GROMACS .gro file of N, CA and C in nm:
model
  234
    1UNK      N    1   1.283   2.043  -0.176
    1UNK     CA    2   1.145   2.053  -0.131
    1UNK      C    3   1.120   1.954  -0.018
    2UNK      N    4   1.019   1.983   0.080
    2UNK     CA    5   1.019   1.898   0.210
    2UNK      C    6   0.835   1.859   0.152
    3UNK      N    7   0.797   1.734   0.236
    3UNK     CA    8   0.700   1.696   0.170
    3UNK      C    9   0.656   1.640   0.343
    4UNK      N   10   0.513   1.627   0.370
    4UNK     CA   11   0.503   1.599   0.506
    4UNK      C   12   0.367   1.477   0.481
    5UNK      N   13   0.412   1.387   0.553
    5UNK     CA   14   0.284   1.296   0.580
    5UNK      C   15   0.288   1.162   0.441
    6UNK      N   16   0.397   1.153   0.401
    6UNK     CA   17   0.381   1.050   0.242
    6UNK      C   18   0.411   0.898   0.265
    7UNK      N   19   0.280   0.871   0.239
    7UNK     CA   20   0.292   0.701   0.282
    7UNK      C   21   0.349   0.626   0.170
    8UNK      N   22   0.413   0.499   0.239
    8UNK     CA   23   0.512   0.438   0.118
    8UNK      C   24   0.406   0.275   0.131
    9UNK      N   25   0.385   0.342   0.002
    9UNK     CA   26   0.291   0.219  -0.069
    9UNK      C   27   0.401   0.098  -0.069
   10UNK      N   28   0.512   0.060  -0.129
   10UNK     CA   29   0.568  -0.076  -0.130
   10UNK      C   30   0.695  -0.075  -0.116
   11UNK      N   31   0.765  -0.170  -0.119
   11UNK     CA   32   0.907  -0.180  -0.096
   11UNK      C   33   0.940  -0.230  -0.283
   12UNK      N   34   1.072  -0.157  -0.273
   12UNK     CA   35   1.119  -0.213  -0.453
   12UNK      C   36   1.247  -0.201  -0.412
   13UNK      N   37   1.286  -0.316  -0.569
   13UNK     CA   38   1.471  -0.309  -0.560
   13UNK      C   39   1.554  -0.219  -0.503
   14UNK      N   40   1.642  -0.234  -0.476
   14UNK     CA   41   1.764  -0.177  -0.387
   14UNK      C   42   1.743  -0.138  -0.277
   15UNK      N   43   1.587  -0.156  -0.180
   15UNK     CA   44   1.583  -0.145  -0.067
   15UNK      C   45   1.515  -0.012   0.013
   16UNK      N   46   1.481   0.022  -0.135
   16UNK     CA   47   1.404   0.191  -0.167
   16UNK      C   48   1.273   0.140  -0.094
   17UNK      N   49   1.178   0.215  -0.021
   17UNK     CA   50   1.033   0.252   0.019
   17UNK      C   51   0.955   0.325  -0.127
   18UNK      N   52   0.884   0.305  -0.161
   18UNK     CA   53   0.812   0.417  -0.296
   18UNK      C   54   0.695   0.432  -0.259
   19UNK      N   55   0.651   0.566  -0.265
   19UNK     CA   56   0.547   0.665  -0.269
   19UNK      C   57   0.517   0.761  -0.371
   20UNK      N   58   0.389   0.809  -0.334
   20UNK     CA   59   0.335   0.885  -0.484
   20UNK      C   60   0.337   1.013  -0.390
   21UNK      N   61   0.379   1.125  -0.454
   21UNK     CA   62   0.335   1.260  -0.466
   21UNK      C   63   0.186   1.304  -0.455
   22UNK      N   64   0.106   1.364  -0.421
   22UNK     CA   65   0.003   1.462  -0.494
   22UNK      C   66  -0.008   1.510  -0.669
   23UNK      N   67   0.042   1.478  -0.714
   23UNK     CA   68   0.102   1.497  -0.836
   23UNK      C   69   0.120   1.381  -0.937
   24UNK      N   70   0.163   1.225  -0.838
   24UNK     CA   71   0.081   1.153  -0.921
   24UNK      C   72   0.320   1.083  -0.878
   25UNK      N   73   0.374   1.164  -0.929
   25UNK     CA   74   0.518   1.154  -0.911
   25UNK      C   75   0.537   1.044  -0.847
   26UNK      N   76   0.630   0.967  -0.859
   26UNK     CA   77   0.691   0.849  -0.802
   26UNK      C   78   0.818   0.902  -0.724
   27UNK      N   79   0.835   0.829  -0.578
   27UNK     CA   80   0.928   0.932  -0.492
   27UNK      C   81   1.021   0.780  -0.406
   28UNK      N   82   1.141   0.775  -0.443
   28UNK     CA   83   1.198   0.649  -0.421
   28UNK      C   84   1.284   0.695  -0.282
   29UNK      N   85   1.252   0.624  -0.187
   29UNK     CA   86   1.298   0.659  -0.034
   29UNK      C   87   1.376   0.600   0.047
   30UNK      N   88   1.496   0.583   0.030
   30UNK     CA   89   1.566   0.464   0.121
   30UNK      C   90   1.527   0.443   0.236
   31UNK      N   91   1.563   0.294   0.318
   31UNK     CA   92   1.540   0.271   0.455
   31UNK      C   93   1.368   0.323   0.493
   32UNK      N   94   1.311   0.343   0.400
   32UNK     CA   95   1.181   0.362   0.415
   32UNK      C   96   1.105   0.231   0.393
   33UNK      N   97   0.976   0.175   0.441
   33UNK     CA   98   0.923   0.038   0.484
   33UNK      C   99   0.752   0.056   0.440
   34UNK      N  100   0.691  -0.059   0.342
   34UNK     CA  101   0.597  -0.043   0.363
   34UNK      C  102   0.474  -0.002   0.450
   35UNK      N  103   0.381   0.065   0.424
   35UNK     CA  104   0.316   0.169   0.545
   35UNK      C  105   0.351   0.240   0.638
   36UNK      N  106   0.474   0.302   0.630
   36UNK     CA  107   0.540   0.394   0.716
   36UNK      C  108   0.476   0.513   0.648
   37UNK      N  109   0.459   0.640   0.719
   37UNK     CA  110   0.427   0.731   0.667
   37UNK      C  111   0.564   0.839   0.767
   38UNK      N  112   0.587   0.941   0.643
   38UNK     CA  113   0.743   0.998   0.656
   38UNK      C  114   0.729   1.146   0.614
   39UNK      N  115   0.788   1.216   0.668
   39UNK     CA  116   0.843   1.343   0.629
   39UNK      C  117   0.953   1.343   0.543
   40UNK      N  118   0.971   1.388   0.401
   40UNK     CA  119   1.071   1.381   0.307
   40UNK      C  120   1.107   1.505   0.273
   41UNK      N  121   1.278   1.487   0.235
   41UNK     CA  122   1.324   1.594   0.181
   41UNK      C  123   1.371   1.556   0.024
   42UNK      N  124   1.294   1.598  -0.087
   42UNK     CA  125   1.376   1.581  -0.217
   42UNK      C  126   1.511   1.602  -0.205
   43UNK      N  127   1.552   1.503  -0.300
   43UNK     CA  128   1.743   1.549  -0.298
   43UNK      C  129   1.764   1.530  -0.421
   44UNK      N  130   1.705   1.462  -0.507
   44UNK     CA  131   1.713   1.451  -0.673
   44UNK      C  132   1.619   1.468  -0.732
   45UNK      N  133   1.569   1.510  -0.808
   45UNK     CA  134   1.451   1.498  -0.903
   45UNK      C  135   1.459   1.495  -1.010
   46UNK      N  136   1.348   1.430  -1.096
   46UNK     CA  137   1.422   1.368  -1.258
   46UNK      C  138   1.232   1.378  -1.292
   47UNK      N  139   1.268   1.385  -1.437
   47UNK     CA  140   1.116   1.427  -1.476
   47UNK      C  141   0.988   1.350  -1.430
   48UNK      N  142   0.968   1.229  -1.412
   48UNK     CA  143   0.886   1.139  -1.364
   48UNK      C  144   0.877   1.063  -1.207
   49UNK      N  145   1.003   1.075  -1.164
   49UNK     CA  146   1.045   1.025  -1.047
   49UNK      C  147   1.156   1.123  -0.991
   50UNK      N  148   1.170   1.054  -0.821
   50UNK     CA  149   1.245   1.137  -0.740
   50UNK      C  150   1.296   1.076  -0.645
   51UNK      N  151   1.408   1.138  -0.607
   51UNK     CA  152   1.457   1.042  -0.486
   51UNK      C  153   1.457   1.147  -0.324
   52UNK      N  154   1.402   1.106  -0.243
   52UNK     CA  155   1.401   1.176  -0.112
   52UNK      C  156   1.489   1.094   0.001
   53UNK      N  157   1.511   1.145   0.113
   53UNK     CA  158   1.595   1.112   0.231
   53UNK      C  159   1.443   1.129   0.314
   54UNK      N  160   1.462   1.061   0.464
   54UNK     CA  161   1.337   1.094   0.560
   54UNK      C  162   1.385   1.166   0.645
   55UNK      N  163   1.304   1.285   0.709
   55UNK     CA  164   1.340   1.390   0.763
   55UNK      C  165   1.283   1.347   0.904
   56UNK      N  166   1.138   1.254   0.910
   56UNK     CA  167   1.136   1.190   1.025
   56UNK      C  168   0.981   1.087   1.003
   57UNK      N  169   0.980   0.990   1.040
   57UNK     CA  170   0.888   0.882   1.077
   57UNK      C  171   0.775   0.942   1.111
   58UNK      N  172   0.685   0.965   1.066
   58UNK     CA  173   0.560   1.004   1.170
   58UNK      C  174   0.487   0.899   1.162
   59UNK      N  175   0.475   0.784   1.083
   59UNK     CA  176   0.384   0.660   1.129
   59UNK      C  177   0.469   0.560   1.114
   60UNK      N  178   0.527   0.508   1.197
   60UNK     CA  179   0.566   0.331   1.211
   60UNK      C  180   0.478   0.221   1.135
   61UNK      N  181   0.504   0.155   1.014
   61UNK     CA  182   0.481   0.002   0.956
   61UNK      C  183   0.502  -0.074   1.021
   62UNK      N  184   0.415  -0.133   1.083
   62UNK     CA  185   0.402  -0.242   1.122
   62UNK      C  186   0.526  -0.366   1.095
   63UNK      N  187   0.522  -0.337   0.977
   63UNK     CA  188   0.671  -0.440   0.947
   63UNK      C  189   0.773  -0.398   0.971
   64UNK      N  190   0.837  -0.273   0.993
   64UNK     CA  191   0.972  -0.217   1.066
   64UNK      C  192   1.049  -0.304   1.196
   65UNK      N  193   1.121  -0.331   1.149
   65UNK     CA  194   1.231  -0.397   1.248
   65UNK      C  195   1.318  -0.320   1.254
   66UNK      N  196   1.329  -0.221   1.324
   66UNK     CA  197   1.464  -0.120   1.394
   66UNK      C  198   1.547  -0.207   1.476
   67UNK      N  199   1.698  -0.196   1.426
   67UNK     CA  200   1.773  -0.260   1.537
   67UNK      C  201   1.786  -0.412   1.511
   68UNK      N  202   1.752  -0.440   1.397
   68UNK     CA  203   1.715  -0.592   1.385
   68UNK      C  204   1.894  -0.677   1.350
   69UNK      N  205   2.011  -0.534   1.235
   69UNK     CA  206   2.084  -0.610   1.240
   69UNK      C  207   2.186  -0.451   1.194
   70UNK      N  208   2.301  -0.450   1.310
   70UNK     CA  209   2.410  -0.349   1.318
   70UNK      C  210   2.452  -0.321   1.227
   71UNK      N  211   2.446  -0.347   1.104
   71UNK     CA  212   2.552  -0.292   0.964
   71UNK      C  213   2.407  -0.247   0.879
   72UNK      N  214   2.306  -0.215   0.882
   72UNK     CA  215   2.167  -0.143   0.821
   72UNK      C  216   2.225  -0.060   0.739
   73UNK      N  217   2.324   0.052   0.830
   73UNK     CA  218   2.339   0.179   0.831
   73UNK      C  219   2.481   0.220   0.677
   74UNK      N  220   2.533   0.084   0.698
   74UNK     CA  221   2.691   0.038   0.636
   74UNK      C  222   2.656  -0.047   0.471
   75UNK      N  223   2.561  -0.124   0.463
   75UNK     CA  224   2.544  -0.211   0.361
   75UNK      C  225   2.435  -0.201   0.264
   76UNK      N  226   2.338  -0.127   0.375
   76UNK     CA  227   2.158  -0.085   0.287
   76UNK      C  228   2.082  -0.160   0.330
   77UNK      N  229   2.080  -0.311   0.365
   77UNK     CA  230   2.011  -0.350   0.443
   77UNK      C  231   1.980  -0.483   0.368
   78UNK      N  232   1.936  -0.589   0.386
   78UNK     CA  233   1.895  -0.747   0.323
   78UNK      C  234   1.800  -0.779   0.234
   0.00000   0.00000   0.00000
């Protein structure tokens, strides 16, 4: 399922972005950043929670540092 416009309320362990569904659902987003708002594609889903990939950025967080350090992409990030 593709989901359009889902703002990521906070950052949590392992580096995940998390957002709520319409539905209330908890949606765990890698490389996703507080107040970014994102286009998602589900890739797992589990009865209460879900895990999505970003299909694309449509609002930049303020706190996003792109580019900040070459292995992001390799390690998950700090």
């Amino acid at each position: 399922m593709i989901y359009k416009n889902l703002k990521i309320l906070d950052n949590v362990y392992g580096g995940y972005g998390l957002g709520r569904l319409e539905t209330g659902k908890v949606v765990f987003v890698p490389f996703a950043v507080k107040d970014d708002v994102v286009d998602i594609k589900i890739k797992d889903e589990k009865k209460s929670f879900a895990y999505a990939e970003i299909l694309q950025i449509t609002k930049s967080s303020p706190y996003r540092r792109d580019g900040f350090c070459r292995y992001i992409g390799e390690c998950g990030g700090c």
